[in-house]
Amino acid sequence: MIGDPIRKIVIVGGGTAGWMAAAALSKVMGQFPGLAIELVESEAIGTVGVGEATIPQINLFNAMLGVDESEFVRETHATYKLGIEFVDWTRLGHRYVHPFGSYGPDMMGIEFHHHWLKGRSLGDSSELDEYSIAVAAGKAGKMAWPARDNPRSPLSKLAYAFQFDAGRYARYLRGRAERQGVKRTEGRITSVERDGESGFVTAVVLESGARVEGELFIDCSGFRALLIGQELGVPFTDWSEWLPCDRAVAIPCTLAGDRETLTRSTARPAGWQWRIPLQHRIGNGHVYCSQYMSEDEATGLLLANLDGEPLAEPNQLRFTAGRRARAWEKNVVALGLAGGFLEPLESTAIHLVQAAIARLLALFPSRAFGTREIERFNDETLRDYVDIRDFLLLHYNATKRDDSPFWDYCRNLAPPKGLAEKLAMFRSSGRIFREHNELFTETSWLSVLVGQGVEAGGYHPAADLLPDAETRKRLAHIREVVAQTAQQMPTQDQFLAANGSAIPADERRIA
Ligand code: FAD
C-alpha cells in the first residue's frame, strides 16, 4: 500500500459477516496509523440469526484473530464437529458421513482409496467410512485432539470444526472488534451518497440524519445487499436452476443426551433438514424448494422431526441460490449474504466470508483502487462460488431417489462442466483431481462421490504393486486401528469438560 492509504473503512451490517470483517480488519490493519474502522448496524432490522455449522478452515480464522479456543467454545456455546452425516440422500434408509481429515494412509505412492477400490474388486465388502477416524469417532460422539506429531496414529489425520450459536458468535466477535478499536454506530441506513464523477460511495446516511463517511465500504447488509445491489446495481447471478431450494424454516429445540460430533443432514421429499447439536440446545432447520412444498407442509415436517421441545417460534427464511456478478465494485466489497448465497448443506457460508476477508487483506487497496487487484478479487471469488456450487450439486444429482418430483428434477439435471468432468473421471478410473486450490479436497469429493453411490470404474494400476493378500491384510489392519482408536477417545461432553470448554450446567437446556 504505497502512497495514498485508506483512512476510513465503513462496514455496513453487524451480522456474522460484518463482525467477522470488523474483528479481522481491526486485528490486522488496526495498527496502521490513521486508519479508522466503523461498523453501522440496525437492531430494528436484526440479523439472519442462523449459520451455526462450520468447516475446519475456521481454525485458521481463529488463529489469525488470536482466539483462545476454550474461551471461544464456552462463549459461543460451541461443540466440536468432525463431519456431516448424510441420511437418506442416496436412497431412503442409507447413510454416510463426509468426514473432516482423510481416510487411511497413502501407500505405494498413491492415495489410499485406490487400495480400498482394489480391495473391493477382490471381494472385500468394507465401507470407506471404516477407514476414517472422524467417521468412527463422529458416529460414537467422540472427540480428541489431533496427534500431528504421531503420524502412525489415525488421530494424525483428524481435523475438526465447530458448531456454535450464531448470535453468540457475532457478539463474541463484536467484543473483540470493539476492544481492537472498531467504532459501532447504531441506526438504519436510509440513503447512500456517491461521488458524482467516479460513482464511488462516499457516505451512508442514517435515519437520524447522521452521515458516516468512508473510503472503503464493506457491504455486509445481508440479503438486502444495500450497497452492492441496491445502490451500485451489480446484478445477481441466479443459480436456482442448479440449486432449486429457495426457502428454509429454522427452530432451536432442547437437547437430550450427549452432544454429537457430527452435524446431520436428512434428505426430505423437497429438500433436507439440518440438525446441529450445541452445548445448550439443538439447532434445526428445513431447507426446501417452494415449487414442490408449501411453507405449512415444510414447517410441519420440521416440527414432527425434532429431537426435543421447540425453544422458539419457527423462523421462515427466503433466498435464491447464486452470487453477485462482481463482489467488489468501485470502493464497495460485498461479504456474506450481500455477496451471494449457497445453501448450508456443507456449512460453507462462514468460510466464504473468511476467505473473502483473507483475499481482501491480500489485495488491500490504496485510495487509487487498482483495477487489477479488484479483478483478481472478483475472479477468485467467482471460482470459490462455482466450486462450492458444483460440490453441493453432486449431493442432489448423484442420487437414486425417485420418490418425489423434487428428486426426479435433481437426479435428471445435466451437471455443469466441472462437475460433469469430475464424475466422468471417477466413473472411468476412480481418479479425483482437486482443481486449482479449490476448497474441497480429493478426500471430500471421494466421500461424497462414494457416499452418493457413484461407482468407480477402476483403480490406479500402482495398487497392484501390493500383492492381493497384502492389500487385504493392510485394509483389515487399518480398520482395526481406526475402530480401536475411536473407542479409546473421550466423548464430546468429557472432552469439553476436560478442556475447560463446557458451559455451566444451568445454561444447558436438556429435554
Ligand atoms: P445478516 O445476518 O442478515 O446481517 C445483516 C446486517 O445488516 C444486520 O446487522 C442488519 O441490521 C444490517 N442492515 C441491513 N440493512 C441495514 C440498513 N438499512 N441499515 C443498517 N443496517 C442494516 N453459514 C454457515 O457457515 N453455516 C451454516 O450452518 C449456515 N446455515 C444457514 C442456514 C440458513 C437457512 C441461511 C439463510 C444461512 C445459513 N448460513 C450458514 C449462512 C450464514 O447465516 C450467513 O452467511 C451469515 O450469518 C452472514 O450473514 P450476514 O452477516 O451476511 O447477514
mmCIF file of C-alpha atoms and ligand atoms in Angstrom, residues 12-18 40-43 45-54 187-190 220-224 226 248 274 276 287 317 319 335-338 341 344 347-351 353, ligand 1:
data_model
loop_
_atom_site.group_PDB
_atom_site.id
_atom_site.type_symbol
_atom_site.label_atom_id
_atom_site.label_comp_id
_atom_site.label_asym_id
_atom_site.label_seq_id
_atom_site.Cartn_x
_atom_site.Cartn_y
_atom_site.Cartn_z
ATOM 1 C CA VAL A 12 -22.397 -1.843 6.714
ATOM 2 C CA GLY A 13 -24.120 -4.533 8.777
ATOM 3 C CA GLY A 14 -23.459 -6.311 12.056
ATOM 4 C CA GLY A 15 -24.380 -9.918 11.334
ATOM 5 C CA THR A 16 -21.801 -12.688 11.279
ATOM 6 C CA ALA A 17 -20.174 -11.253 8.145
ATOM 7 C CA GLY A 18 -19.963 -7.701 9.497
ATOM 8 C CA VAL A 40 -23.107 0.538 11.227
ATOM 9 C CA GLU A 41 -25.936 -1.808 12.115
ATOM 10 C CA SER A 42 -29.598 -1.598 12.914
ATOM 11 C CA GLU A 43 -31.039 -3.568 15.799
ATOM 12 C CA ILE A 45 -33.585 -4.762 11.196
ATOM 13 C CA GLY A 46 -31.702 -7.518 13.004
ATOM 14 C CA THR A 47 -29.627 -10.334 11.560
ATOM 15 C CA VAL A 48 -30.498 -13.548 9.760
ATOM 16 C CA GLY A 49 -29.670 -15.346 13.024
ATOM 17 C CA VAL A 50 -28.759 -18.736 11.573
ATOM 18 C CA GLY A 51 -25.393 -20.115 10.492
ATOM 19 C CA GLU A 52 -24.193 -22.488 13.147
ATOM 20 C CA ALA A 53 -22.079 -25.150 11.463
ATOM 21 C CA THR A 54 -18.541 -24.569 10.201
ATOM 22 C CA GLY A 187 -29.023 3.169 13.163
ATOM 23 C CA ARG A 188 -30.903 2.371 9.993
ATOM 24 C CA ILE A 189 -29.254 3.491 6.777
ATOM 25 C CA THR A 190 -31.816 5.300 4.645
ATOM 26 C CA CYS A 220 -22.400 -6.877 4.996
ATOM 27 C CA SER A 221 -26.054 -5.868 4.884
ATOM 28 C CA GLY A 222 -27.306 -9.410 4.285
ATOM 29 C CA PHE A 223 -29.825 -10.343 1.597
ATOM 30 C CA ARG A 224 -30.700 -6.626 1.207
ATOM 31 C CA LEU A 226 -27.749 -2.333 0.329
ATOM 32 C CA ALA A 248 -35.772 -22.515 4.957
ATOM 33 C CA TRP A 274 -30.280 -29.937 9.394
ATOM 34 C CA ILE A 276 -26.763 -29.131 14.785
ATOM 35 C CA VAL A 287 -34.259 -26.209 3.576
ATOM 36 C CA LEU A 317 -36.333 -17.518 5.530
ATOM 37 C CA PHE A 319 -33.335 -16.940 -0.547
ATOM 38 C CA LEU A 335 -19.237 -10.116 2.089
ATOM 39 C CA GLY A 336 -21.680 -12.710 3.405
ATOM 40 C CA LEU A 337 -25.251 -12.825 2.191
ATOM 41 C CA ALA A 338 -24.831 -9.479 0.383
ATOM 42 C CA PHE A 341 -25.885 -17.426 -1.101
ATOM 43 C CA PRO A 344 -25.805 -24.506 4.078
ATOM 44 C CA SER A 347 -21.564 -25.339 6.034
ATOM 45 C CA THR A 348 -19.634 -23.120 3.650
ATOM 46 C CA ALA A 349 -21.092 -19.607 4.114
ATOM 47 C CA ILE A 350 -18.954 -18.562 7.063
ATOM 48 C CA HIS A 351 -15.953 -19.959 5.233
ATOM 49 C CA VAL A 353 -16.798 -14.751 4.404
HETATM 50 P P1 FAD B 1 -27.201 -10.775 8.241
HETATM 51 O O1 FAD B 1 -27.070 -11.672 9.391
HETATM 52 O O2 FAD B 1 -28.546 -10.670 7.584
HETATM 53 O O3 FAD B 1 -26.787 -9.317 8.743
HETATM 54 C C1 FAD B 1 -27.124 -8.168 8.028
HETATM 55 C C2 FAD B 1 -26.779 -6.937 8.840
HETATM 56 O O4 FAD B 1 -27.021 -5.789 8.055
HETATM 57 C C3 FAD B 1 -27.617 -6.782 10.103
HETATM 58 O O5 FAD B 1 -26.806 -6.331 11.157
HETATM 59 C C4 FAD B 1 -28.596 -5.691 9.745
HETATM 60 O O6 FAD B 1 -29.015 -4.956 10.855
HETATM 61 C C5 FAD B 1 -27.745 -4.844 8.812
HETATM 62 N N1 FAD B 1 -28.525 -4.000 7.914
HETATM 63 C C6 FAD B 1 -29.250 -4.371 6.830
HETATM 64 N N2 FAD B 1 -29.860 -3.302 6.292
HETATM 65 C C7 FAD B 1 -29.484 -2.240 7.037
HETATM 66 C C8 FAD B 1 -29.794 -0.864 6.997
HETATM 67 N N3 FAD B 1 -30.630 -0.336 6.094
HETATM 68 N N4 FAD B 1 -29.254 -0.047 7.933
HETATM 69 C C9 FAD B 1 -28.423 -0.560 8.881
HETATM 70 N N5 FAD B 1 -28.104 -1.851 8.973
HETATM 71 C C10 FAD B 1 -28.635 -2.683 8.065
HETATM 72 N N6 FAD B 1 -23.487 -20.456 7.269
HETATM 73 C C11 FAD B 1 -22.626 -21.369 7.733
HETATM 74 O O7 FAD B 1 -21.416 -21.175 7.613
HETATM 75 N N7 FAD B 1 -23.072 -22.498 8.342
HETATM 76 C C12 FAD B 1 -24.387 -22.780 8.450
HETATM 77 O O8 FAD B 1 -24.752 -23.806 9.034
HETATM 78 C C13 FAD B 1 -25.320 -21.875 7.885
HETATM 79 N N8 FAD B 1 -26.649 -22.107 7.924
HETATM 80 C C14 FAD B 1 -27.502 -21.232 7.309
HETATM 81 C C15 FAD B 1 -28.857 -21.531 7.204
HETATM 82 C C16 FAD B 1 -29.722 -20.669 6.527
HETATM 83 C C17 FAD B 1 -31.166 -21.026 6.361
HETATM 84 C C18 FAD B 1 -29.236 -19.448 5.994
HETATM 85 C C19 FAD B 1 -30.165 -18.483 5.310
HETATM 86 C C20 FAD B 1 -27.913 -19.146 6.121
HETATM 87 C C21 FAD B 1 -27.034 -20.031 6.741
HETATM 88 N N9 FAD B 1 -25.683 -19.763 6.804
HETATM 89 C C22 FAD B 1 -24.811 -20.689 7.306
HETATM 90 C C23 FAD B 1 -25.191 -18.501 6.314
HETATM 91 C C24 FAD B 1 -24.911 -17.566 7.455
HETATM 92 O O9 FAD B 1 -26.034 -17.438 8.277
HETATM 93 C C25 FAD B 1 -24.569 -16.217 6.889
HETATM 94 O O10 FAD B 1 -23.554 -16.369 5.944
HETATM 95 C C26 FAD B 1 -24.054 -15.338 7.942
HETATM 96 O O11 FAD B 1 -24.925 -15.275 9.017
HETATM 97 C C27 FAD B 1 -23.772 -13.996 7.399
HETATM 98 O O12 FAD B 1 -24.925 -13.217 7.361
HETATM 99 P P2 FAD B 1 -24.696 -11.706 7.066
HETATM 100 O O13 FAD B 1 -23.894 -11.134 8.173
HETATM 101 O O14 FAD B 1 -24.206 -11.563 5.682
HETATM 102 O O15 FAD B 1 -26.186 -11.096 7.060
#
